Amino acid sequence: MARRAAIAVSIALIASSALTACSTENPASGSAGAGGGDSDGKIVLGFAQVGAESGWRTANTKSVQEAAKKAGITLKFSDAQQKQENQIKAIRTFIQQKVDVIAFSPVVESGWDTVLKEAKDAGIPVILTDRAVDSKDTSLYKSFLGSDFVKEGKSAGEWLTAEYEGKDAPVNIVELQGTTGSAPANDRKAGFADVIKGDDKFKITASQTGDFTRAKGKEVMQAFLKSQKDIDVLYAHNDDMALGAIQAIEEAGKKPGTDIKIISVDGIKDAFVAMAAGKINVVVECNPLLGDQLMELTKKVAAGESVPARVETEEGVFPQDKAEAALPTRKY
Ligand code: GYE
């Protein structure tokens, strides 16, 4: 054991001296960062992912990994298992390893200033992907790449108001929120609420987090079905929670998509399959395929070039009657 540990330590030392040697040999590739490339002179990107909580996330991880390979960027990947403390630890490790660029998708919006300042002091540029932070000091990161979640929530609300246009009866809505404190949960809730508040017939009768997972979506929907007598609509902040809720609705002897209308966000293949089968009424798209754009930004910030403060992705809204035709074209 001791011998193995000693070998591991010396391998680590060789690796880190290779990194240092390279940064003096090839300073150009990492002029804005602290590292300056790995032993092959490639840009090193440390990426702290949220976790593997949803189909969206799995597609996002795959996109980042494939794009890094294609772009010739060395990727150090870490999975935080949906815990902010793990993400902070991963970022600190990237700083110690002197990577050229750090990218991360913050689990929650608040509590990042200290670690972001540490990266800035170490001269390592940071790119936010997918989820935003609420830091007042925007010099703590170079760019945000991702979706407009408020707009997604508004699109969900606009579908609903059009669907019930001209009808007077109350519409009882239950809401499955994403991870508490995360940008997509906060913004999708706010955008939706903003649109439906104009008409009192829409009432959110219960709203709780399902943490963006199928298992929790199902569990919370089971509780909603017990506590709420009349549920007309489910608004789920992502497809996985909607798919979990569909199981709960079916087990309760009701028809998802008919007895309870379902609005969801993301647009993963499984949701399109459920929509084509009439079980989901509309999906607001959120694109996880951010890898190529992230690598473009990584190259630019590593070279010290300026980048836009916000890079948004293009997305659409898919009502049920478009599901079947769109299914073969879905890339995630
Ligand atoms: O909607 C959800 C995932 O941050 C946009 O995170 C992302 C969200 C996505 O778990 O499925």
Coordinates of N, CA, C and O in Angstrom, one line a residue, residues 163-325:
E163 N -54.7 28.3 -24.4 CA -55.4 27.1 -24.3 C -56.8 27.3 -23.6 O -57.8 26.7 -24.0
Y164 N -56.8 28.2 -22.6 CA -58.1 28.4 -21.9 C -58.7 29.8 -22.2 O -59.6 30.3 -21.5
E165 N -58.4 30.3 -23.4 CA -59.0 31.6 -23.8 C -60.5 31.4 -24.0 O -61.0 30.4 -24.5
G166 N -61.2 32.4 -23.4 CA -62.7 32.4 -23.6 C -63.4 31.5 -22.6 O -64.6 31.5 -22.6
K167 N -62.6 30.8 -21.8 CA -63.3 29.9 -20.8 C -63.3 30.6 -19.4 O -62.3 31.2 -19.1
D168 N -64.4 30.4 -18.7 CA -64.4 31.2 -17.4 C -64.1 30.4 -16.2 O -63.7 30.9 -15.1
A169 N -64.3 29.0 -16.3 CA -64.1 28.2 -15.1 C -62.7 28.3 -14.5 O -61.8 28.6 -15.3
P170 N -62.6 28.2 -13.2 CA -61.3 28.3 -12.6 C -60.3 27.2 -13.1 O -60.8 26.1 -13.4
V171 N -59.1 27.5 -13.2 CA -58.1 26.5 -13.7 C -57.1 26.3 -12.6 O -56.3 27.2 -12.2
N172 N -57.2 25.1 -12.0 CA -56.3 24.8 -10.8 C -55.0 24.1 -11.3 O -55.0 23.1 -12.0
I173 N -53.9 24.8 -11.0 CA -52.6 24.4 -11.5 C -51.7 23.9 -10.3 O -51.6 24.5 -9.3
V174 N -51.0 22.8 -10.5 CA -50.0 22.4 -9.6 C -48.6 22.5 -10.3 O -48.6 22.4 -11.5
E175 N -47.6 22.9 -9.5 CA -46.3 23.2 -10.1 C -45.3 22.3 -9.5 O -45.2 22.3 -8.2
L176 N -44.5 21.7 -10.3 CA -43.3 21.0 -9.8 C -42.1 21.8 -10.1 O -41.7 22.0 -11.3
Q177 N -41.5 22.4 -9.1 CA -40.4 23.3 -9.3 C -39.1 22.5 -9.4 O -38.9 21.4 -8.9
G178 N -38.1 23.1 -10.1 CA -36.8 22.5 -10.2 C -36.0 22.7 -8.8 O -36.6 23.1 -7.8
T179 N -34.7 22.4 -8.9 CA -33.9 22.5 -7.6 C -34.1 23.9 -7.0 O -33.9 24.9 -7.6
T180 N -34.4 23.8 -5.7 CA -34.6 25.1 -4.9 C -33.4 26.0 -5.0 O -32.3 25.5 -4.7
G181 N -33.6 27.2 -5.4 CA -32.5 28.2 -5.4 C -31.7 28.2 -6.8 O -30.8 29.0 -7.0
S182 N -32.1 27.3 -7.7 CA -31.4 27.3 -9.0 C -32.0 28.3 -9.9 O -33.2 28.6 -9.8
A183 N -31.2 28.8 -10.8 CA -31.7 29.8 -11.8 C -32.9 29.3 -12.6 O -33.9 30.0 -12.7
P184 N -32.8 28.1 -13.1 CA -34.0 27.7 -13.9 C -35.3 27.5 -13.1 O -36.4 27.8 -13.6
A185 N -35.2 27.1 -11.8 CA -36.4 27.0 -11.0 C -36.9 28.4 -10.7 O -38.1 28.7 -10.9
N186 N -36.0 29.3 -10.3 CA -36.4 30.7 -9.9 C -37.1 31.4 -11.2 O -38.2 32.0 -11.1
D187 N -36.4 31.3 -12.3 CA -36.8 32.0 -13.5 C -38.1 31.4 -14.2 O -38.9 32.1 -14.7
R188 N -38.1 30.1 -14.2 CA -39.3 29.5 -14.9 C -40.5 29.7 -14.1 O -41.6 29.9 -14.6
K189 N -40.4 29.8 -12.8 CA -41.5 30.1 -11.9 C -42.0 31.5 -12.1 O -43.1 31.8 -12.3
A190 N -41.0 32.4 -12.1 CA -41.3 33.8 -12.2 C -41.9 34.2 -13.6 O -42.9 34.9 -13.6
G191 N -41.4 33.6 -14.6 CA -41.9 33.9 -16.0 C -43.3 33.5 -16.2 O -44.2 34.2 -16.7
F192 N -43.6 32.3 -15.7 CA -44.9 31.7 -15.8 C -45.9 32.5 -14.9 O -47.0 32.9 -15.4
A193 N -45.5 32.8 -13.7 CA -46.4 33.5 -12.8 C -46.7 34.9 -13.4 O -47.9 35.4 -13.3
D194 N -45.8 35.5 -14.0 CA -45.9 36.8 -14.6 C -47.0 36.8 -15.7 O -47.8 37.8 -15.8
V195 N -47.1 35.8 -16.5 CA -48.0 35.7 -17.5 C -49.5 35.4 -17.0 O -50.4 36.0 -17.4
I196 N -49.5 34.4 -16.1 CA -50.9 34.0 -15.7 C -51.5 35.0 -14.7 O -52.7 34.9 -14.4
K197 N -50.7 35.9 -14.1 CA -51.3 36.7 -13.0 C -52.4 37.7 -13.6 O -53.2 38.2 -12.8
G198 N -52.3 37.9 -14.9 CA -53.3 38.8 -15.5 C -54.7 38.3 -15.5 O -55.7 39.0 -15.9
D199 N -54.9 37.0 -15.2 CA -56.3 36.4 -15.3 C -56.5 35.6 -14.0 O -55.9 34.6 -13.8
D200 N -57.5 36.0 -13.2 CA -57.7 35.4 -11.9 C -58.2 33.9 -12.0 O -58.3 33.2 -11.0
K201 N -58.7 33.5 -13.2 CA -59.1 32.1 -13.2 C -58.0 31.1 -13.0 O -58.2 30.0 -12.6
F202 N -56.8 31.6 -13.3 CA -55.6 30.7 -13.1 C -55.1 30.7 -11.6 O -54.8 31.8 -11.1
K203 N -55.1 29.5 -11.0 CA -54.7 29.5 -9.6 C -53.7 28.4 -9.4 O -53.9 27.2 -9.8
I204 N -52.5 28.8 -8.9 CA -51.5 27.7 -8.5 C -51.9 27.2 -7.1 O -51.7 28.0 -6.2
T205 N -52.4 26.0 -7.1 CA -53.0 25.5 -5.8 C -51.9 24.8 -5.0 O -52.1 24.6 -3.8
A206 N -50.9 24.3 -5.6 CA -49.7 23.7 -4.9 C -48.5 23.8 -5.7 O -48.5 23.8 -6.9
S207 N -47.4 24.1 -5.0 CA -46.1 24.3 -5.7 C -45.0 23.8 -4.9 O -44.8 24.2 -3.7
Q208 N -44.2 22.8 -5.3 CA -43.2 22.2 -4.5 C -42.0 21.7 -5.4 O -42.2 21.5 -6.6
T209 N -40.8 21.6 -4.8 CA -39.7 21.2 -5.6 C -39.7 19.7 -5.8 O -40.0 18.9 -4.9
G210 N -39.3 19.3 -7.0 CA -39.1 17.9 -7.4 C -37.7 17.7 -7.8 O -37.3 16.7 -8.4
D211 N -36.8 18.7 -7.5 CA -35.4 18.6 -7.7 C -34.9 18.2 -9.1 O -33.8 17.7 -9.2
F212 N -35.8 18.4 -10.1 CA -35.5 18.1 -11.5 C -35.3 16.6 -11.8 O -34.7 16.2 -12.8
T213 N -35.7 15.7 -10.8 CA -35.6 14.3 -11.1 C -36.9 13.6 -11.3 O -37.9 14.0 -10.8
R214 N -36.9 12.4 -12.0 CA -38.1 11.6 -12.2 C -38.6 11.1 -10.9 O -39.8 11.2 -10.6
A215 N -37.7 10.6 -10.0 CA -38.2 10.0 -8.8 C -38.9 11.0 -7.9 O -40.0 10.7 -7.4
K216 N -38.3 12.2 -7.7 CA -39.0 13.2 -6.9 C -40.2 13.8 -7.6 O -41.2 14.1 -6.9
G217 N -40.2 13.9 -8.9 CA -41.4 14.4 -9.6 C -42.6 13.4 -9.3 O -43.7 13.9 -9.1
K218 N -42.3 12.2 -9.3 CA -43.3 11.2 -9.1 C -43.9 11.3 -7.6 O -45.1 11.3 -7.4
E219 N -42.9 11.3 -6.7 CA -43.2 11.4 -5.3 C -44.1 12.6 -5.0 O -45.1 12.5 -4.3
V220 N -43.7 13.8 -5.5 CA -44.4 15.0 -5.1 C -45.8 15.0 -5.8 O -46.8 15.4 -5.2
M221 N -45.8 14.5 -7.0 CA -47.1 14.4 -7.7 C -48.1 13.5 -7.0 O -49.3 13.8 -6.9
Q222 N -47.6 12.4 -6.4 CA -48.4 11.5 -5.6 C -49.0 12.3 -4.5 O -50.2 12.2 -4.2
A223 N -48.2 13.1 -3.8 CA -48.7 13.9 -2.7 C -49.7 14.9 -3.2 O -50.8 15.1 -2.5
F224 N -49.5 15.6 -4.3 CA -50.4 16.6 -4.9 C -51.8 15.9 -5.1 O -52.8 16.4 -4.9
L225 N -51.7 14.7 -5.7 CA -53.0 14.0 -6.1 C -53.8 13.6 -4.8 O -55.0 13.6 -4.9
K226 N -53.1 13.5 -3.7 CA -53.8 13.2 -2.5 C -54.4 14.5 -1.9 O -55.5 14.5 -1.3
S227 N -53.6 15.5 -1.9 CA -54.0 16.7 -1.2 C -54.9 17.7 -2.0 O -55.6 18.5 -1.4
Q228 N -54.9 17.6 -3.3 CA -55.6 18.5 -4.2 C -56.8 17.7 -4.8 O -56.5 16.8 -5.5
K229 N -58.0 18.3 -4.6 CA -59.2 17.5 -5.2 C -59.2 17.7 -6.7 O -59.3 16.7 -7.5
D230 N -59.2 18.9 -7.2 CA -59.3 19.1 -8.7 C -58.0 19.7 -9.2 O -57.7 20.9 -9.0
I231 N -57.3 18.9 -9.9 CA -56.1 19.4 -10.6 C -56.4 19.4 -12.1 O -56.7 18.4 -12.7
D232 N -56.3 20.6 -12.7 CA -56.6 20.7 -14.1 C -55.3 20.7 -14.9 O -55.2 20.1 -16.0
V233 N -54.2 21.3 -14.3 CA -53.0 21.4 -15.1 C -51.8 21.2 -14.2 O -51.7 21.5 -13.0
L234 N -50.8 20.5 -14.8 CA -49.5 20.4 -14.1 C -48.5 21.2 -14.9 O -48.3 21.0 -16.1
Y235 N -47.7 22.1 -14.2 CA -46.6 22.8 -14.9 C -45.4 22.2 -14.2 O -45.1 22.5 -13.0
A236 N -44.6 21.5 -15.0 CA -43.3 20.9 -14.5 C -42.1 21.7 -15.1 O -42.1 21.9 -16.3
H237 N -41.2 22.1 -14.2 CA -40.1 22.9 -14.7 C -39.1 22.1 -15.5 O -38.1 22.6 -16.1
N238 N -39.2 20.7 -15.6 CA -38.5 20.0 -16.6 C -39.2 18.7 -16.9 O -40.1 18.2 -16.3
D239 N -38.7 18.0 -18.0 CA -39.3 16.8 -18.5 C -39.2 15.7 -17.6 O -40.2 14.9 -17.5
D240 N -38.1 15.5 -16.9 CA -38.0 14.3 -16.1 C -39.0 14.3 -15.0 O -39.6 13.3 -14.7
M241 N -39.2 15.5 -14.4 CA -40.3 15.6 -13.3 C -41.7 15.3 -13.9 O -42.5 14.6 -13.3
A242 N -41.9 15.8 -15.1 CA -43.2 15.6 -15.8 C -43.4 14.1 -16.0 O -44.5 13.5 -15.8
L243 N -42.3 13.4 -16.5 CA -42.4 12.0 -16.8 C -42.6 11.2 -15.5 O -43.4 10.2 -15.5
G244 N -42.0 11.6 -14.4 CA -42.3 10.9 -13.1 C -43.7 11.2 -12.7 O -44.4 10.2 -12.2
A245 N -44.2 12.4 -12.9 CA -45.6 12.7 -12.5 C -46.6 11.9 -13.3 O -47.6 11.5 -12.8
I246 N -46.3 11.7 -14.6 CA -47.2 10.9 -15.5 C -47.4 9.5 -14.9 O -48.5 9.0 -14.8
Q247 N -46.3 8.9 -14.3 CA -46.5 7.6 -13.7 C -47.5 7.7 -12.5 O -48.3 6.9 -12.3
A248 N -47.3 8.8 -11.7 CA -48.1 9.0 -10.5 C -49.6 9.1 -10.9 O -50.5 8.6 -10.3
I249 N -49.8 9.9 -12.0 CA -51.2 10.2 -12.5 C -51.8 8.9 -13.0 O -53.0 8.6 -12.7
E250 N -51.1 8.1 -13.8 CA -51.6 6.9 -14.3 C -51.9 5.9 -13.2 O -53.0 5.3 -13.1
E251 N -51.0 5.8 -12.2 CA -51.2 4.9 -11.0 C -52.5 5.3 -10.2 O -53.1 4.5 -9.6
A252 N -52.8 6.6 -10.3 CA -54.0 7.1 -9.6 C -55.3 6.9 -10.4 O -56.3 7.4 -10.1
G253 N -55.1 6.3 -11.6 CA -56.3 6.0 -12.4 C -56.7 7.2 -13.3 O -57.9 7.2 -13.8
K254 N -55.9 8.2 -13.5 CA -56.2 9.3 -14.3 C -55.4 9.3 -15.6 O -54.3 8.7 -15.7
K255 N -55.9 10.1 -16.6 CA -55.2 10.1 -17.9 C -54.4 11.4 -18.0 O -54.9 12.5 -18.2
P256 N -53.1 11.2 -18.0 CA -52.2 12.4 -18.2 C -52.4 13.0 -19.6 O -52.5 12.3 -20.6
G257 N -52.5 14.3 -19.7 CA -52.7 15.0 -21.0 C -54.1 15.2 -21.3 O -54.5 16.1 -22.1
T258 N -55.0 14.5 -20.6 CA -56.5 14.7 -20.8 C -57.1 15.1 -19.5 O -57.6 16.2 -19.4
D259 N -57.1 14.2 -18.5 CA -57.7 14.6 -17.2 C -56.8 15.8 -16.6 O -57.4 16.7 -16.0
I260 N -55.6 15.6 -16.7 CA -54.7 16.7 -16.2 C -53.8 17.1 -17.4 O -53.0 16.2 -18.0
K261 N -53.8 18.4 -17.8 CA -53.0 18.8 -18.9 C -51.6 19.0 -18.4 O -51.4 19.5 -17.2
I262 N -50.6 18.7 -19.2 CA -49.2 18.8 -18.7 C -48.4 19.7 -19.6 O -48.3 19.6 -20.8
I263 N -47.7 20.7 -18.9 CA -46.8 21.6 -19.6 C -45.4 21.3 -19.0 O -45.2 21.2 -17.8
S264 N -44.4 21.2 -19.9 CA -43.1 20.8 -19.4 C -42.0 21.6 -20.2 O -42.3 22.3 -21.2
V265 N -40.8 21.5 -19.7 CA -39.7 22.3 -20.2 C -38.5 21.4 -20.5 O -38.2 20.5 -19.7
D266 N -37.8 21.5 -21.5 CA -36.5 20.9 -21.9 C -36.6 20.4 -23.4 O -35.9 20.9 -24.2
G267 N -37.5 19.3 -23.6 CA -37.6 18.8 -24.9 C -36.7 17.6 -25.2 O -36.3 17.3 -26.3
I268 N -36.5 16.7 -24.1 CA -35.8 15.5 -24.3 C -36.6 14.5 -25.1 O -37.9 14.6 -25.1
K269 N -36.0 13.5 -25.8 CA -36.7 12.6 -26.6 C -37.8 11.9 -25.9 O -38.9 11.8 -26.4
D270 N -37.6 11.4 -24.7 CA -38.6 10.7 -23.9 C -39.9 11.6 -23.7 O -41.0 11.1 -23.7
A271 N -39.7 12.9 -23.6 CA -40.9 13.8 -23.5 C -41.6 13.9 -24.8 O -42.9 13.9 -24.8
F272 N -40.9 13.8 -25.9 CA -41.6 13.9 -27.2 C -42.3 12.6 -27.4 O -43.4 12.6 -28.0
V273 N -41.8 11.5 -27.0 CA -42.5 10.2 -27.1 C -43.8 10.3 -26.3 O -44.9 9.9 -26.8
A274 N -43.7 10.8 -25.1 CA -44.9 10.9 -24.2 C -45.9 11.9 -24.8 O -47.1 11.7 -24.8
M275 N -45.4 12.9 -25.5 CA -46.2 13.9 -26.1 C -47.0 13.3 -27.3 O -48.2 13.5 -27.5
A276 N -46.2 12.5 -28.1 CA -46.8 11.9 -29.3 C -47.9 10.9 -28.8 O -48.8 10.7 -29.6
A277 N -47.8 10.4 -27.6 CA -48.8 9.4 -27.1 C -49.9 10.2 -26.4 O -50.8 9.6 -25.7
G278 N -49.9 11.5 -26.4 CA -51.0 12.3 -25.9 C -50.8 12.6 -24.4 O -51.8 13.1 -23.8
K279 N -49.7 12.3 -23.8 CA -49.6 12.4 -22.3 C -49.0 13.7 -21.8 O -49.1 14.0 -20.6
I280 N -48.4 14.4 -22.7 CA -47.9 15.8 -22.4 C -48.5 16.7 -23.5 O -48.7 16.3 -24.6
N281 N -48.9 17.9 -23.1 CA -49.6 18.8 -24.0 C -48.7 19.8 -24.7 O -49.0 20.2 -25.8
V282 N -47.6 20.2 -24.0 CA -46.7 21.1 -24.7 C -45.4 21.1 -24.0 O -45.3 20.8 -22.8
V283 N -44.3 21.2 -24.8 CA -43.0 21.2 -24.2 C -42.3 22.5 -24.7 O -42.3 22.8 -25.9
V284 N -41.7 23.3 -23.8 CA -41.0 24.4 -24.1 C -39.5 24.0 -24.2 O -39.0 23.4 -23.2
E285 N -38.9 24.2 -25.3 CA -37.5 23.7 -25.5 C -36.5 24.5 -24.7 O -36.5 25.7 -24.6
C286 N -35.5 23.7 -24.2 CA -34.3 24.3 -23.6 C -33.1 23.5 -24.1 O -33.1 22.3 -23.9
N287 N -32.2 24.1 -24.8 CA -31.2 23.4 -25.5 C -30.0 23.1 -24.7 O -29.3 24.0 -24.2
P288 N -29.7 21.8 -24.5 CA -28.5 21.4 -23.6 C -27.2 21.3 -24.5 O -26.1 21.1 -23.9
L289 N -27.3 21.4 -25.8 CA -26.1 21.1 -26.6 C -25.2 22.3 -26.7 O -25.1 23.0 -27.8
L290 N -24.6 22.7 -25.6 CA -23.8 23.9 -25.5 C -22.3 23.7 -25.7 O -21.5 24.6 -25.7
G291 N -21.9 22.4 -26.0 CA -20.5 22.1 -26.0 C -19.7 22.9 -27.0 O -18.7 23.5 -26.6
D292 N -20.1 23.0 -28.3 CA -19.3 23.7 -29.3 C -19.1 25.2 -28.9 O -18.0 25.7 -29.0
Q293 N -20.3 25.8 -28.5 CA -20.2 27.2 -28.1 C -19.3 27.4 -26.9 O -18.5 28.4 -26.9
L294 N -19.3 26.5 -26.0 CA -18.4 26.6 -24.8 C -17.0 26.5 -25.2 O -16.1 27.3 -24.7
M295 N -16.6 25.6 -26.1 CA -15.2 25.5 -26.5 C -14.7 26.7 -27.3 O -13.6 27.2 -27.1
E296 N -15.6 27.3 -28.1 CA -15.3 28.6 -28.8 C -14.9 29.7 -27.7 O -13.9 30.3 -27.8
L297 N -15.8 29.8 -26.7 CA -15.6 30.8 -25.7 C -14.3 30.5 -24.9 O -13.5 31.4 -24.6
T298 N -14.1 29.2 -24.7 CA -12.9 28.8 -23.9 C -11.6 29.2 -24.6 O -10.7 29.8 -24.0
K299 N -11.6 28.9 -26.0 CA -10.4 29.3 -26.7 C -10.2 30.8 -26.7 O -9.0 31.3 -26.5
K300 N -11.3 31.5 -26.8 CA -11.1 33.0 -26.8 C -10.6 33.5 -25.4 O -9.7 34.4 -25.4
V301 N -11.3 33.1 -24.4 CA -10.8 33.7 -23.1 C -9.4 33.2 -22.7 O -8.7 33.9 -22.1
A302 N -9.0 32.0 -23.1 CA -7.7 31.5 -22.9 C -6.7 32.3 -23.6 O -5.5 32.5 -23.2
A303 N -7.1 32.9 -24.8 CA -6.2 33.7 -25.5 C -6.2 35.2 -25.1 O -5.6 36.0 -25.7
G304 N -7.0 35.4 -24.1 CA -7.2 36.8 -23.6 C -8.1 37.7 -24.4 O -8.1 38.9 -24.3
E305 N -8.8 37.1 -25.4 CA -9.7 37.9 -26.2 C -11.0 38.2 -25.5 O -11.4 37.5 -24.6
S306 N -11.6 39.3 -25.8 CA -12.9 39.7 -25.2 C -14.0 38.8 -25.8 O -14.0 38.5 -26.9
V307 N -15.0 38.5 -24.9 CA -16.1 37.7 -25.4 C -17.4 38.4 -24.9 O -17.4 39.2 -24.0
P308 N -18.6 38.1 -25.6 CA -19.8 38.8 -25.1 C -20.2 38.3 -23.7 O -19.9 37.2 -23.3
A309 N -20.8 39.2 -23.0 CA -21.2 38.9 -21.6 C -22.2 37.9 -21.5 O -22.3 37.1 -20.5
R310 N -23.0 37.8 -22.6 CA -24.1 36.8 -22.6 C -24.3 36.2 -23.9 O -24.3 36.9 -24.9
V311 N -24.3 34.8 -24.0 CA -24.5 34.2 -25.3 C -25.7 33.3 -25.1 O -25.7 32.4 -24.3
E312 N -26.8 33.6 -25.8 CA -28.0 32.9 -25.7 C -28.2 31.8 -26.7 O -27.8 31.9 -27.8
T313 N -28.9 30.7 -26.3 CA -29.2 29.7 -27.3 C -30.6 29.8 -27.9 O -31.5 30.4 -27.2
E314 N -30.8 29.3 -29.1 CA -32.1 29.4 -29.7 C -33.0 28.3 -29.3 O -32.6 27.1 -29.3
E315 N -34.2 28.5 -29.1 CA -35.1 27.4 -28.7 C -36.6 27.7 -29.1 O -37.0 28.9 -29.4
G316 N -37.4 26.7 -29.2 CA -38.8 26.8 -29.7 C -39.8 26.3 -28.7 O -39.4 25.8 -27.6
V317 N -41.0 26.3 -29.1 CA -42.1 25.7 -28.3 C -42.8 24.6 -29.1 O -43.1 24.9 -30.3
F318 N -43.0 23.5 -28.6 CA -43.6 22.4 -29.3 C -45.0 21.9 -28.7 O -45.0 21.2 -27.7
P319 N -46.1 22.3 -29.3 CA -47.4 21.7 -28.9 C -47.5 20.3 -29.4 O -46.8 19.9 -30.3
Q320 N -48.5 19.6 -28.7 CA -48.7 18.2 -29.0 C -48.8 17.8 -30.5 O -48.2 16.8 -30.9
D321 N -49.5 18.6 -31.2 CA -49.7 18.2 -32.6 C -48.4 18.3 -33.5 O -48.4 17.8 -34.6
K322 N -47.4 18.8 -32.9 CA -46.1 18.8 -33.7 C -45.2 17.7 -33.2 O -44.1 17.5 -33.7
A323 N -45.6 17.0 -32.1 CA -44.6 16.0 -31.5 C -44.2 14.9 -32.4 O -43.0 14.7 -32.5
E324 N -45.1 14.3 -33.1 CA -44.8 13.1 -33.9 C -43.8 13.5 -35.0 O -42.8 12.8 -35.2
A325 N -44.1 14.6 -35.7 CA -43.3 15.0 -36.8 C -41.9 15.4 -36.3 O -40.9 15.2 -37.0

